[in-house]
Coordinates of C-alpha atoms in Angstrom, one line a residue:
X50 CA 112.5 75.3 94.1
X51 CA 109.1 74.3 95.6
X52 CA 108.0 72.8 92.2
X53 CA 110.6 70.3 92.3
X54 CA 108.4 68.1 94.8
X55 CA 106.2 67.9 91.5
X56 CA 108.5 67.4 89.1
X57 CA 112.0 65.8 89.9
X58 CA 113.4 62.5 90.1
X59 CA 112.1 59.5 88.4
X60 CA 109.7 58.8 91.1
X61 CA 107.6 62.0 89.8
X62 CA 107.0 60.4 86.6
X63 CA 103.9 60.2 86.6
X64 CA 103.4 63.8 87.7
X65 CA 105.5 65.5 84.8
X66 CA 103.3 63.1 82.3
X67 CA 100.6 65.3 83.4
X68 CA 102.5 68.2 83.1
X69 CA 103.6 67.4 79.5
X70 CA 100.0 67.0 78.5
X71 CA 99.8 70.7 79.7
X72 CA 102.5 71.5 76.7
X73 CA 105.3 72.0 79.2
X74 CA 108.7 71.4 77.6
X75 CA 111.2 69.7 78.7
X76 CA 113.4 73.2 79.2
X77 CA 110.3 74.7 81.1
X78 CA 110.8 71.1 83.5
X79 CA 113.9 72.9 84.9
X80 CA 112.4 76.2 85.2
X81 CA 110.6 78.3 88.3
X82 CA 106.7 77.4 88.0
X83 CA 104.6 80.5 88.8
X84 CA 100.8 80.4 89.7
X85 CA 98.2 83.3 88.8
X86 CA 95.3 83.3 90.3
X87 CA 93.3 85.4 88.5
X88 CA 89.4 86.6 89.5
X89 CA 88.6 87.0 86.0
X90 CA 84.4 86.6 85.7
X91 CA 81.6 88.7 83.4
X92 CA 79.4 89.3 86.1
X93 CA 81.5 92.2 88.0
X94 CA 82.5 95.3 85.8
X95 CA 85.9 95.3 88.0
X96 CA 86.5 91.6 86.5
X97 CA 85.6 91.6 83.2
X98 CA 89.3 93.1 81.3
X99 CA 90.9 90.4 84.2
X100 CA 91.8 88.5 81.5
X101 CA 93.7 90.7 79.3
X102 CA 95.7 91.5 82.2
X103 CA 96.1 88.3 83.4
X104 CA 97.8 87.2 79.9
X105 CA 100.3 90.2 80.1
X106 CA 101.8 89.0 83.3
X107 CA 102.0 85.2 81.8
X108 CA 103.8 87.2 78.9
X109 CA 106.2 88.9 81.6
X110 CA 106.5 85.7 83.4
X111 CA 107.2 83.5 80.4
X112 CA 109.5 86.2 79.4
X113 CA 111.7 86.4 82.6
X114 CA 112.2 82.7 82.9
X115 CA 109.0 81.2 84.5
X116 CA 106.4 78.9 83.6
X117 CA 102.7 80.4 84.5
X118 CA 99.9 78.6 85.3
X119 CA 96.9 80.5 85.6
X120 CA 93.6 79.7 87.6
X121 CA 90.2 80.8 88.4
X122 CA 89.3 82.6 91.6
X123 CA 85.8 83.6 92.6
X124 CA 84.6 87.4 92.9
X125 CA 81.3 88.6 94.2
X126 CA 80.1 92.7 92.9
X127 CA 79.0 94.0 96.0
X128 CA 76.9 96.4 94.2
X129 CA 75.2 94.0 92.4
X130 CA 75.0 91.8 95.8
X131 CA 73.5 95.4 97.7
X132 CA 70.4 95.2 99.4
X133 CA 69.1 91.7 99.1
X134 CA 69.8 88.1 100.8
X135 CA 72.7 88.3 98.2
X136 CA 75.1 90.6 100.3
X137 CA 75.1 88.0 103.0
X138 CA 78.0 86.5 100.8
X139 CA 79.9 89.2 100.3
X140 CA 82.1 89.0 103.3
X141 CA 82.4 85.0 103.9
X142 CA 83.6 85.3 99.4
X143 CA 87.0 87.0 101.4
X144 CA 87.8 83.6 103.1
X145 CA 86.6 81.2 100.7
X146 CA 89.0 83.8 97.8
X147 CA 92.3 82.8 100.6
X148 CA 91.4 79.3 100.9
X149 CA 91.0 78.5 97.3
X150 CA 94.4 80.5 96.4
X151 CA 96.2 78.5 99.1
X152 CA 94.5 75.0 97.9
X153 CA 96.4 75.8 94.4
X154 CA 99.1 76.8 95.6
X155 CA 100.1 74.3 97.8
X156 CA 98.5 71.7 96.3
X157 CA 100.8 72.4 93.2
X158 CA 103.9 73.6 94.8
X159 CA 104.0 76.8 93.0
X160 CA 107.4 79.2 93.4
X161 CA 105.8 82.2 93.2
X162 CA 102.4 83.7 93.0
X163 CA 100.9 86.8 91.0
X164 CA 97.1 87.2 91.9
X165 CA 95.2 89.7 89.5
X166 CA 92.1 90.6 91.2
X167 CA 90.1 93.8 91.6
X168 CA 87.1 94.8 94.0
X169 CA 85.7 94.7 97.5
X170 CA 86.5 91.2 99.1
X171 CA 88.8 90.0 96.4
X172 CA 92.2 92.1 96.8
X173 CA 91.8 91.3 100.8
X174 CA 91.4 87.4 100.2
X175 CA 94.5 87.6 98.0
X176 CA 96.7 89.4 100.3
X177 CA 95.4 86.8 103.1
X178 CA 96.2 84.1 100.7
X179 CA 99.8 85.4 100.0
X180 CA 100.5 86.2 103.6
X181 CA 99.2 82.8 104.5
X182 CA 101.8 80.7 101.2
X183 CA 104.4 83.1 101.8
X184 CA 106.0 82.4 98.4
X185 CA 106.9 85.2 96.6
X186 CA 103.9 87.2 95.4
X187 CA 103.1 90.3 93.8
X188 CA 99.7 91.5 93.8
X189 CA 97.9 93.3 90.5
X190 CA 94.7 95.1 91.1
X191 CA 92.6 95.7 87.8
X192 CA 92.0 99.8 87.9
X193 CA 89.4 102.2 88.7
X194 CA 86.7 102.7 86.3
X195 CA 86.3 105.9 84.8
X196 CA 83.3 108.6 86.0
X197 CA 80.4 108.7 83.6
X198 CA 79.0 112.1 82.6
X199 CA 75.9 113.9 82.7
X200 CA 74.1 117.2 82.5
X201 CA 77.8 118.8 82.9
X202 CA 79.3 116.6 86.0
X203 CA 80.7 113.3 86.6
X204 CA 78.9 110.4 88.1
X205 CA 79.6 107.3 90.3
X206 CA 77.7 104.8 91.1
X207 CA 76.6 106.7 94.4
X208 CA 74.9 109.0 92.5
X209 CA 72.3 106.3 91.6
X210 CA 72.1 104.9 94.8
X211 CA 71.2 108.3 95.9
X212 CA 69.2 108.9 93.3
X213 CA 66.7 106.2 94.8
X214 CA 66.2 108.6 97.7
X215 CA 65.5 111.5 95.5
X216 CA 63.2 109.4 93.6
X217 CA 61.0 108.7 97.1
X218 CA 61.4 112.2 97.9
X219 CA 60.0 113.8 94.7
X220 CA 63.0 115.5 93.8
X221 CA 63.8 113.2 90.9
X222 CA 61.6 112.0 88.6
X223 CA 62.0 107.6 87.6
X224 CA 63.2 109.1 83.8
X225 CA 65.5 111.1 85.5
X226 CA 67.0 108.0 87.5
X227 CA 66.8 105.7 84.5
X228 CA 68.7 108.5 82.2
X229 CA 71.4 108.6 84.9
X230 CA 71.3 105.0 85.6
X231 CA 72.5 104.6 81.6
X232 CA 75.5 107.1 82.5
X233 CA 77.0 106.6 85.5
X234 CA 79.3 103.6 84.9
X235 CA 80.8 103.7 81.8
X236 CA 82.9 100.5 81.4
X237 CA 85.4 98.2 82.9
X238 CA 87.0 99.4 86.4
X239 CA 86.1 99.1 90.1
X240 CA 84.0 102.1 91.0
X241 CA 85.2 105.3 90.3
X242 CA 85.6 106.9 94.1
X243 CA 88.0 106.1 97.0
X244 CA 85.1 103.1 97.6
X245 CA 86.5 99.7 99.2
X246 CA 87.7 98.3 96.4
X247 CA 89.8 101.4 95.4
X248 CA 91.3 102.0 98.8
X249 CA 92.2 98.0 99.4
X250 CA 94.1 98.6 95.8
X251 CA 95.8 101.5 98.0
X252 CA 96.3 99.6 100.4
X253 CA 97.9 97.0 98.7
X254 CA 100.5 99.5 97.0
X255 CA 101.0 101.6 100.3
X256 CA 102.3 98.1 102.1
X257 CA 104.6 97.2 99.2
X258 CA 102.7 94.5 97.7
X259 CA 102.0 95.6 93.9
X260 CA 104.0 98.0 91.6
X261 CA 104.4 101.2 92.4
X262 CA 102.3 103.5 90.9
X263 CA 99.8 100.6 90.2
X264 CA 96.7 101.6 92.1
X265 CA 95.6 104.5 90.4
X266 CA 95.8 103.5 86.8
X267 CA 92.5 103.6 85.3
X268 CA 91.4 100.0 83.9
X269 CA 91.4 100.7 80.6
X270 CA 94.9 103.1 80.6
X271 CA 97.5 101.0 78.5
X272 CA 99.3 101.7 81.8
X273 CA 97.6 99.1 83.6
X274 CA 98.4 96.5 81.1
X275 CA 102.4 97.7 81.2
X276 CA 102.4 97.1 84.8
X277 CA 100.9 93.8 84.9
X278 CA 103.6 92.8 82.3
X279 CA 106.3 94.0 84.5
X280 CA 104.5 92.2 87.4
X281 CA 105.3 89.2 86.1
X282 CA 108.9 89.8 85.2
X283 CA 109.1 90.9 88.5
X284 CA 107.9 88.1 90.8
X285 CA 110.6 86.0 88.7
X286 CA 113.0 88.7 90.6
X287 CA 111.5 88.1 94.2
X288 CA 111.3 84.4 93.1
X289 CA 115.2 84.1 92.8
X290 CA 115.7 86.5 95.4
X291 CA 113.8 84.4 97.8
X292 CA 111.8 87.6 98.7
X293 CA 108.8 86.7 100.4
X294 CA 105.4 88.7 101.4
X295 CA 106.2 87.8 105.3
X296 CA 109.1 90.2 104.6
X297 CA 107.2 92.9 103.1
X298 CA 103.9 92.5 105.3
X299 CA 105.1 94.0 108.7
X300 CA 104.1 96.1 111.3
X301 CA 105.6 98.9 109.3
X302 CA 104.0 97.9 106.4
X303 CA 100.9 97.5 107.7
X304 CA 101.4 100.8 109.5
X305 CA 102.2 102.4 105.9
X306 CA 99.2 101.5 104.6
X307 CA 97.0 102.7 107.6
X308 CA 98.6 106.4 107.2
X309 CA 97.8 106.4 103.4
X310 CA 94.7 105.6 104.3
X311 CA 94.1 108.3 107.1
X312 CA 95.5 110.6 104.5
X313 CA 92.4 109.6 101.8
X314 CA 89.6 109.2 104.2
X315 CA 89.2 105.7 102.4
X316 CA 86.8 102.6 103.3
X317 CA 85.7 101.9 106.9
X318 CA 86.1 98.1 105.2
X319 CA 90.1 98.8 105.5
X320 CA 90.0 98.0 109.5
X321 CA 88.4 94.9 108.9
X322 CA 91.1 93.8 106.1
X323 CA 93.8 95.3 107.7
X324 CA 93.3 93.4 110.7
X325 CA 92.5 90.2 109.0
X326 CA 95.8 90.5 106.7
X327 CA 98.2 91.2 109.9
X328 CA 96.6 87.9 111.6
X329 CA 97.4 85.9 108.5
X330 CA 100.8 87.4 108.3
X331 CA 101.7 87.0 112.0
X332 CA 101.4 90.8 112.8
X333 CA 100.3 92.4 116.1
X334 CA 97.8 94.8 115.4
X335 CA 94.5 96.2 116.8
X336 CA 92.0 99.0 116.5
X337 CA 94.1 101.0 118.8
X338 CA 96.6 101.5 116.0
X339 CA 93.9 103.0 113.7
X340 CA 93.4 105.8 116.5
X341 CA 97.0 106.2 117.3
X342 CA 97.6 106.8 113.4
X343 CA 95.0 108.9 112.8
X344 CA 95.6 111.8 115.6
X345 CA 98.9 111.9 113.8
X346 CA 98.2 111.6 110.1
X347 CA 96.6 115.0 108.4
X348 CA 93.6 114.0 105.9
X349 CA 94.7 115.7 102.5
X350 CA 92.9 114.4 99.8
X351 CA 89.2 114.6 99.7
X352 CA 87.8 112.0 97.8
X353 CA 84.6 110.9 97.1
X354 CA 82.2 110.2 98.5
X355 CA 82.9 112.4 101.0
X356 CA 84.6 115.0 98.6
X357 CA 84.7 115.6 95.1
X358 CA 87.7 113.7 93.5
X359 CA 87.4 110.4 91.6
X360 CA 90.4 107.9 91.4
X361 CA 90.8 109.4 87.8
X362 CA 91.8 112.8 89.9
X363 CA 94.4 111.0 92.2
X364 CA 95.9 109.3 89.3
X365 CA 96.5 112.8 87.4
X366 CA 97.7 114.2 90.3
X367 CA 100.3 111.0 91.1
X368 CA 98.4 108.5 92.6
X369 CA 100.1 106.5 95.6
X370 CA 103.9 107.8 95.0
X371 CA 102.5 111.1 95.2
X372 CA 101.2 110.8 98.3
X373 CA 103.9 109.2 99.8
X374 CA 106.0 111.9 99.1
X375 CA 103.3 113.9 100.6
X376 CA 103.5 112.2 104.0
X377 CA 107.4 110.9 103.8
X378 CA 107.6 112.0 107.2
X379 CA 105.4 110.0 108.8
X380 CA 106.5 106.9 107.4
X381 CA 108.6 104.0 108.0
X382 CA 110.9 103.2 105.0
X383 CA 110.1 99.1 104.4
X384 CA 110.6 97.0 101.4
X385 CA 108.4 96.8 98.4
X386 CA 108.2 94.2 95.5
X387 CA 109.0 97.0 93.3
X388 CA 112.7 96.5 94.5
X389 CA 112.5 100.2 95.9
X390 CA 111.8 101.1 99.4
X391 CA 108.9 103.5 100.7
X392 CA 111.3 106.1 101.2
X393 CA 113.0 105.9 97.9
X394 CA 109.7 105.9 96.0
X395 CA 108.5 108.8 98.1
X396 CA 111.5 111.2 97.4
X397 CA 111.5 110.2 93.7
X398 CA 107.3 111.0 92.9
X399 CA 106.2 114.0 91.5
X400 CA 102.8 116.0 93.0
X401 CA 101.2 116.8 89.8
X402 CA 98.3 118.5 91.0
X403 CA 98.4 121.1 94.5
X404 CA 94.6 121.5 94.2
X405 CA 94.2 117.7 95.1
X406 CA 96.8 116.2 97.0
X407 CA 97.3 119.0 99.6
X408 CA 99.9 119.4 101.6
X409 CA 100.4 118.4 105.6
X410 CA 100.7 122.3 106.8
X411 CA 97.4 122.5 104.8
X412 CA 95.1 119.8 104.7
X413 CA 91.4 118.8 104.3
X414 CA 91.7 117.7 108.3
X415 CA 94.4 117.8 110.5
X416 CA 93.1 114.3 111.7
X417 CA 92.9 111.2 109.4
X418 CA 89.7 110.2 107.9
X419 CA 88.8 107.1 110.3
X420 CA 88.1 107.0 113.8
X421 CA 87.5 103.7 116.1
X422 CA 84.9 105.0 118.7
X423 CA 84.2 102.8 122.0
X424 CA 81.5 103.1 124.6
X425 CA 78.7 101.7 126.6
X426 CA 77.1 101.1 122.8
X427 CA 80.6 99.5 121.9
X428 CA 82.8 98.0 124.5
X429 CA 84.7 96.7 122.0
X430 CA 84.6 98.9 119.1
X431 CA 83.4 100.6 116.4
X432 CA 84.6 102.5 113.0
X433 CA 83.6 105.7 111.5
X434 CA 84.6 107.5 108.7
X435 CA 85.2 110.9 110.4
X436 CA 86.1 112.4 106.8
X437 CA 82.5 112.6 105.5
X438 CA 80.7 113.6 108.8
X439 CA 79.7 117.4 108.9
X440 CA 81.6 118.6 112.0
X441 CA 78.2 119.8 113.5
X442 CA 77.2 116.2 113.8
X443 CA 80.4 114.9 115.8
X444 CA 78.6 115.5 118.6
X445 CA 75.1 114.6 118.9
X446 CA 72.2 112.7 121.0
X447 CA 69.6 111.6 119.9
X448 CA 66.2 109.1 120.6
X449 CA 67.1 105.7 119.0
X450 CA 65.0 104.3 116.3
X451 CA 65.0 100.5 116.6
X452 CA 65.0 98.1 113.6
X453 CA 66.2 94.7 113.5
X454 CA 67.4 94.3 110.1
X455 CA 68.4 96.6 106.8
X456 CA 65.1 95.8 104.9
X457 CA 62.2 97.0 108.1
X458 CA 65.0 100.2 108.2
X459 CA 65.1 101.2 104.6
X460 CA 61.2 100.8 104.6
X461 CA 61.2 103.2 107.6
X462 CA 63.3 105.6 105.4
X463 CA 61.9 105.3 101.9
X464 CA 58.4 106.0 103.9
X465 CA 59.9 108.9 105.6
X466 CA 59.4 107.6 109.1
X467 CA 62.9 109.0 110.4
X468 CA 63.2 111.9 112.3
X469 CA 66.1 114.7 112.3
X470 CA 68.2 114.1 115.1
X471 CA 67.2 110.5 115.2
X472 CA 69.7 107.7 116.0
X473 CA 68.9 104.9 113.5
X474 CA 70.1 101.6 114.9
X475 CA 70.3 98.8 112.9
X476 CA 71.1 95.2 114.3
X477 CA 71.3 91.9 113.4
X478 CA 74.1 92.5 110.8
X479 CA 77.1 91.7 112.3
X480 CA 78.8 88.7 111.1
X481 CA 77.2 85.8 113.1
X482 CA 73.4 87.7 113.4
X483 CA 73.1 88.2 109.7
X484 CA 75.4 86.0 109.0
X485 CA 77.5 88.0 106.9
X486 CA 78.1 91.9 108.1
X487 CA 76.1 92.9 104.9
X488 CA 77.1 96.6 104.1
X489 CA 74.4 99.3 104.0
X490 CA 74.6 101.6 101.5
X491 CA 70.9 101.4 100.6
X492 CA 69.9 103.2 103.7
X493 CA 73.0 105.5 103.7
X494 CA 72.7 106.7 100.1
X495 CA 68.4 106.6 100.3
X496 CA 68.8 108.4 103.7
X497 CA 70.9 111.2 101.7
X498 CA 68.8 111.2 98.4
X499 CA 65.9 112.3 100.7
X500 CA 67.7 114.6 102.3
X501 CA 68.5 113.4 105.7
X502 CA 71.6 115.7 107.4
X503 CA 71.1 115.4 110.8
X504 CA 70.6 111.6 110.9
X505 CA 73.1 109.2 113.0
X506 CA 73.0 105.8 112.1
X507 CA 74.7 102.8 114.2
X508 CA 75.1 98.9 113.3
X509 CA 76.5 95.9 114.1
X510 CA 77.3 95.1 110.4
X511 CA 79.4 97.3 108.0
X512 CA 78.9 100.3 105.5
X513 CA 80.0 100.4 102.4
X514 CA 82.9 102.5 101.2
X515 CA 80.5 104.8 98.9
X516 CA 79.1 105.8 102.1
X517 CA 78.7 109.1 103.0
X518 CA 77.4 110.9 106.5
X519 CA 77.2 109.8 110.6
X520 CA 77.2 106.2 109.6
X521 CA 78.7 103.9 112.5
X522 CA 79.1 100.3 111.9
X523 CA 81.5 97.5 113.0
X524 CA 79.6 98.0 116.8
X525 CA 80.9 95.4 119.0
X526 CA 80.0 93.1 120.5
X527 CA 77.2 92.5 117.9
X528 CA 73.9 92.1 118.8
X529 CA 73.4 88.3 118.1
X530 CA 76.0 87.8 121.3
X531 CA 73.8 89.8 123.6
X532 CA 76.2 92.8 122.8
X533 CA 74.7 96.1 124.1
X534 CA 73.2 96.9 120.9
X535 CA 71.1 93.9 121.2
X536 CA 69.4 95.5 124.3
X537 CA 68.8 99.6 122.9
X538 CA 64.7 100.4 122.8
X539 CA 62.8 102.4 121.0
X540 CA 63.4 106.1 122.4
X541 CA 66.2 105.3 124.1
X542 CA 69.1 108.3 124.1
X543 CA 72.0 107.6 122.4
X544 CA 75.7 110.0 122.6
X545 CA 77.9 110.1 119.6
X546 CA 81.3 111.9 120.5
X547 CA 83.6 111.8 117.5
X548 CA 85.9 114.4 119.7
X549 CA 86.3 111.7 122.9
X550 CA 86.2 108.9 120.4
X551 CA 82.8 107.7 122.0
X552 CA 79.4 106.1 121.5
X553 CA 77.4 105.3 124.4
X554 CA 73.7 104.6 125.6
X555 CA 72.4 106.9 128.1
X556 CA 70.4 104.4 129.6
X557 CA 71.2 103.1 133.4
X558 CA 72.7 99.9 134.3
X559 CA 69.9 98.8 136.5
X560 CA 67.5 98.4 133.4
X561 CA 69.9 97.2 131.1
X562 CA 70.2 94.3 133.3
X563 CA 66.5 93.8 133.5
X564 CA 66.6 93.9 129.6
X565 CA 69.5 91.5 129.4
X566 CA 67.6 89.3 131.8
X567 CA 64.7 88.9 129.4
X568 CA 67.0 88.9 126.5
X569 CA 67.2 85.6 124.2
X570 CA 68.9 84.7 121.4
X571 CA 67.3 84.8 118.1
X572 CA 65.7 81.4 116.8
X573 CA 66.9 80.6 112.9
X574 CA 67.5 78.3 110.4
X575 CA 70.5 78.4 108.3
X576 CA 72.2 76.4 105.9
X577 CA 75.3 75.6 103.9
X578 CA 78.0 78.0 103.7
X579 CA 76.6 80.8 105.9
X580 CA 75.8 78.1 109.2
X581 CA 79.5 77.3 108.7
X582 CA 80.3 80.7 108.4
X583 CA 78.2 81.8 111.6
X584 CA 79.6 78.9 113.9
X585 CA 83.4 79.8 112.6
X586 CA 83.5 83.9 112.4
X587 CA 84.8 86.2 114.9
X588 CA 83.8 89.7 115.5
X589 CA 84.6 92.6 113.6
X590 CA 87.4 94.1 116.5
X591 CA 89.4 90.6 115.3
X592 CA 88.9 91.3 111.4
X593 CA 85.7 89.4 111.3
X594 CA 88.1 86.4 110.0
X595 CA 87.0 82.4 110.8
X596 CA 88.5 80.6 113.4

C-alpha cells in the first residue's frame, strides 16, 4: 500500500499522531486509505447536492474496508462566468482542478481515489488528475438537472440565453424573459442538454471511468446517490486488484468515448479534453482521429441544443448502456471500473425508447456530430459541431465581419449590425490572446434569439456546448501568434466547406504577406494566474493544456 510511506514503522510516529487526531483507529492504521476529492461549493447549481454524494461513497468506502478522506476541489459555473472578464478562468480552473487533486494525492500517499465532481472544466481536470496519480480511481459525476417548464414546453438554460436576443429583437418582452428566467432551471444538476458538462460525464462513462449507467441519472434521482455508494465499494475492488486508470485510459478507451460522442452530437469542448486526457495518460491521439471517427460513427440521438431531447430523455430511454448497445459494432471491447467490459455492458442494456436513441440503419446523420475542419483560415485546426448546422449552410462564403473580441461583437449583434450571409470572425480568444479561450454562447444564443440563420461565425477561442448553429471555434493557430485569423479584414471572403472538411480565406498570398508584414503583436498587461497561464498554454490542436 502507498499509505504505508505515511503510516508504518516507528519512524512514522509522528505522522500517525496526526492521523489519530483525525479519529483514525488503530484497525483503520492497517487498512487501504482512500482520498475523495470532492468539488462540492454553493455557488454552481451542478455542485451544490456534492456533498450528499460525496458522504455515500465514504459510506461505501468505509463499508468495503477503506478509510476515506475527503477534500475540497475548486469548480467554476461557466454560466455564471459567461460573458464577462470572469470566463477568462474558466479553462485555466481545468489545470489548477488536476494540480490540486495530484498535490493531495501524492502528498498523502492515497491508495485509491474517488473524485465527485460535475460540470464544464471539473470532470476533465479529474480525469487529468487520475490519469496523471494512476492509483486506482473511479470517477462520479453529480447528474443532469431536470428541464423547467413553461407555457406547455421544457426549458434549459439556452432558452434564456436566447431569450436575450429575442428581447433586442422585439419578439420578447423583459417580463417575458424574467418569467422564464424564474423557470428554466429548476434545482440541482448540470444543465439539462447534451451541454459540456453532460457529454464530459458521457465521456467519462463511455471510457470506463465511472459506473455504468452513471451519466444519465438525473441529480436528484435516488439513483445517483446508489451509485456513488457503490462507487466507493468499488474503488476498494480496483484498489486490491491493483487496477489502475492507465489500464482503463487507452487508445480504445479514448476511441470509445469519441464514437459515443459522434453518436450524441455532444460538446465541441470534448476535443479539447479528450486530447488533454490522452496527453496526461500517455496516449497518442490527434484531431485526425475525431475525423476518422466521425465518417464512420452514424449520429442517432438528437439532443439539445441542436435537437429536442434533454439528458432526462436519454436516461428514460437507457442512457450510456443504451447506446452502446446501439453502436456495439463499432466499438472496441476495453475494461471498465464497473468490472464489466464495453462489450458485456453493451449486449446486456436495454433501448427503452426507439423514438430517441435511433438505430445505425436509421439515424439523425449518417456522419457523427463533430467535424475538425482545416484550411488557409486553420492550418492547424478547427472544431465544429456539424450536428446543429442546417445542411444549407455547410457550404457557404461569405464577407468577413471583423471584431477583436466577444464584447465589440455582441454589441455589433444586439445592435443588429450583422448581415445574412456574413462571416463573423471573432479573435483574440484563443488561449494565450484572451488568455483563456472564453466560450461564446452570448453571441451564439443572442445571434439565434434575433433570428440570425444564415450567419457563420469563426474564432480562435471556444463555443459553449449549449451552442447551436455555423459556429467554428478552436481556429488554429490563434490570432495572438500571428495565425491567419490574426490577418482577416473587414470584407474579406471567407469559404466554409463542412463536406471537404474546410475553412479557408479567399484572399491571395501576396497581400497576406503584406498584412503579416505590418502585423504586431498586441501590447497588454496581465497579471497573476492568467500571465502564468498565457506564457505556459499551448494551442487548442494540443488540448490547450500548459506546458
Amino acid at each position: 500500500m502507498r499509505s504505508e510511506r505515511v503510516k508504518k514503522g516507528y519512524q512514522r510516529a509522528p505522522n500517525r499522531s496526526l492521523l489519530r487526531s483525525l479519529g483514525v483507529t488503530d484497525r483503520e492504521m492497517h487498512l487501504p486509505f482512500i482520498g475523495i476529492a470532492n468539488a462540492w461549493n454553493t455557488i454552481v447549481p451542478g455542485h451544490i447536492h456534492l456533498r450528499t454524494l460525496s458522504a455515500k461513497v465514504s459510506e461505501g468506502i468505509a463499508a468495503a474496508g477503506g478509510v476515506p478522506f475527503e477534500f475540497g476541489t475548486i469548480g467554476i459555473c461557466d454560466g455564471i462566468a459567461m460573458g464577462h472578464e470572469g470566463m477568462r478562468y474558466s479553462l485555466p480552473s481545468r489545470e489548477n482542478i488536476a494540480d490540486s487533486i495530484e498535490l493531495m494525492v501524492e502528498s498523502h500517499r492515497f491508495d485509491g481515489l474517488v473524485c465527485v465532481g460535475t460540470c464544464d472544466k471539473i470532470v476533465p481536470g479529474m480525469l487529468m488528475a487520475a490519469a496523471r496519480c494512476n492509483i486506482p480511481t473511479i470517477i462520479v459525476t453529480g447528474g443532469p438537472m431536470l428541464p423547467g417548464y413553461l407555457g406547455g414546453r421544457e426549458l434549459s438554460l439556452i432558452d434564456v440565453f436566447e431569450g436575450v436576443g429575442r428581447v433586442a429583437a422585439g419578439s420578447m418582452t423583459e417580463d417575458e424573459l424574467a418569467e422564464l428566467e424564474c423557470a428554466a432551471m429548476p434545482g440541482c444538476g448540470s444543465c439539462q442538454g447534451l451541454y459540456t458538462a453532460n457529454t464530459m460525464a458521457c465521456m467519462t462513462e463511455a471510457m470506463g471511468m465511472s459506473l455504468s449507467g452513471s451519466a444519465a441519472i438525473p441529480a436528484v434521482d435516488a439513483g445517483k446517490i446508489r451509485i456513488a455508494r457503490e462507487s466507493g465499494e468499488r474503488v476498494m475492488a480496483l484498489v486490491n486488484e491493483g487496477i489502475r486508470p492507465r489500464d482503463i485510459i487507452t487508445e480504445y478507451s479514448l476511441k470509445n468515448a469519441i464514437r459515443v460522442d459522434m453518436a450524441l452530437g455532444g460538446s465541441t469542448n470534448t476535443v479539447l479534453h479528450l486530447m488533454a486526457i490522452a496527453r496526461e495518460a500517455g496516449v497518442p491521439l490527434d484531431l485526425d482521429a475525431f475525423n476518422a471517427i466521425g465518417e464512420q460513427v452514424p449520429h442517432i440521438c438528437h439532443m439539445q441544443p441542436s435537437g429536442p431531447h434533454s439528458m432526462l430523455a436519454l436516461y428514460r430511454a437507457g442512457g450510456i448502456p443504451a447506446v452502446l448497445q446501439r453502436l456495439a459494432a463499432y466499438l472496441d471491447d476495453c475494461p471498465t471500473v464497473s468490472g464489466t467490459g464495453t462489450h458485456a455492458i453493451a449486449r446486456e442494456a436495454r433501448v427503452a425508447d426507439e423514438s430517441i436513441l435511433l438505430t445505425t440503419e436509421h439515424p439523425v446523420s449518417p456522419a457523427g456530430g463533430l467535424k475538425i475542419l482545416r484550411g488557409t483560415l486553420a492550418p492547424d485546426g478547427c472544431v465544429v459541431k456539424c450536428a446543429a448546422v442546417a445542411e444549407r449552410m455547410w457550404r457557404h462564403t461569405g464577407p468577413a465581419r471583423v471584431f477583436d473580441g466577444e464584447e465589440a461583437t455582441m454589441h455589433a449583434i444586439l445592435n443588429r449590425e450583422i448581415t445574412e450571409g456574413d462571416v463573423v470572425v471573432i479573435r483574440y480568444e484563443g488561449p494565450r490572446g484572451a488568455p483563456g479561450m472564453p466560450e461564446m454562447l452570448s453571441p451564439t444564443s443572442a445571434m439565434m434569439g434575433l433570428g440570425y440563420t444564415d450567419v457563420v461565425l469563426v474564432t480562435d477561442g471556444r463555443f459553449s456546448g449549449g451552442t447551436r448553429g455555423p459556429c467554428i471555434g478552436h481556429v488554429a493557430p490563434e490570432a495572438e501568434l500571428g495565425g491567419p485569423i490574426a490577418l482577416v479584414e473587414e470584407g474579406d471572403e471567407i469559404a466554409v466547406d463542412l463536406y471537404e472538411k474546410r475553412l479557408d480565406l479567399l484572399v491571395d498570398t501576396e497581400t497576406l504577406k503584406k498584412r503579416r508584414e505590418g502585423w504586431k503583436p498586441r501590447s497588454r498587461t496581465l497579471s497573476g494566474m492568467l500571465s502564468r497561464y498565457a506564457r505556459t498554454v499551448e494551442q487548442a490542436n494540443l488540448g490547450a493544456v500548459q506546458r
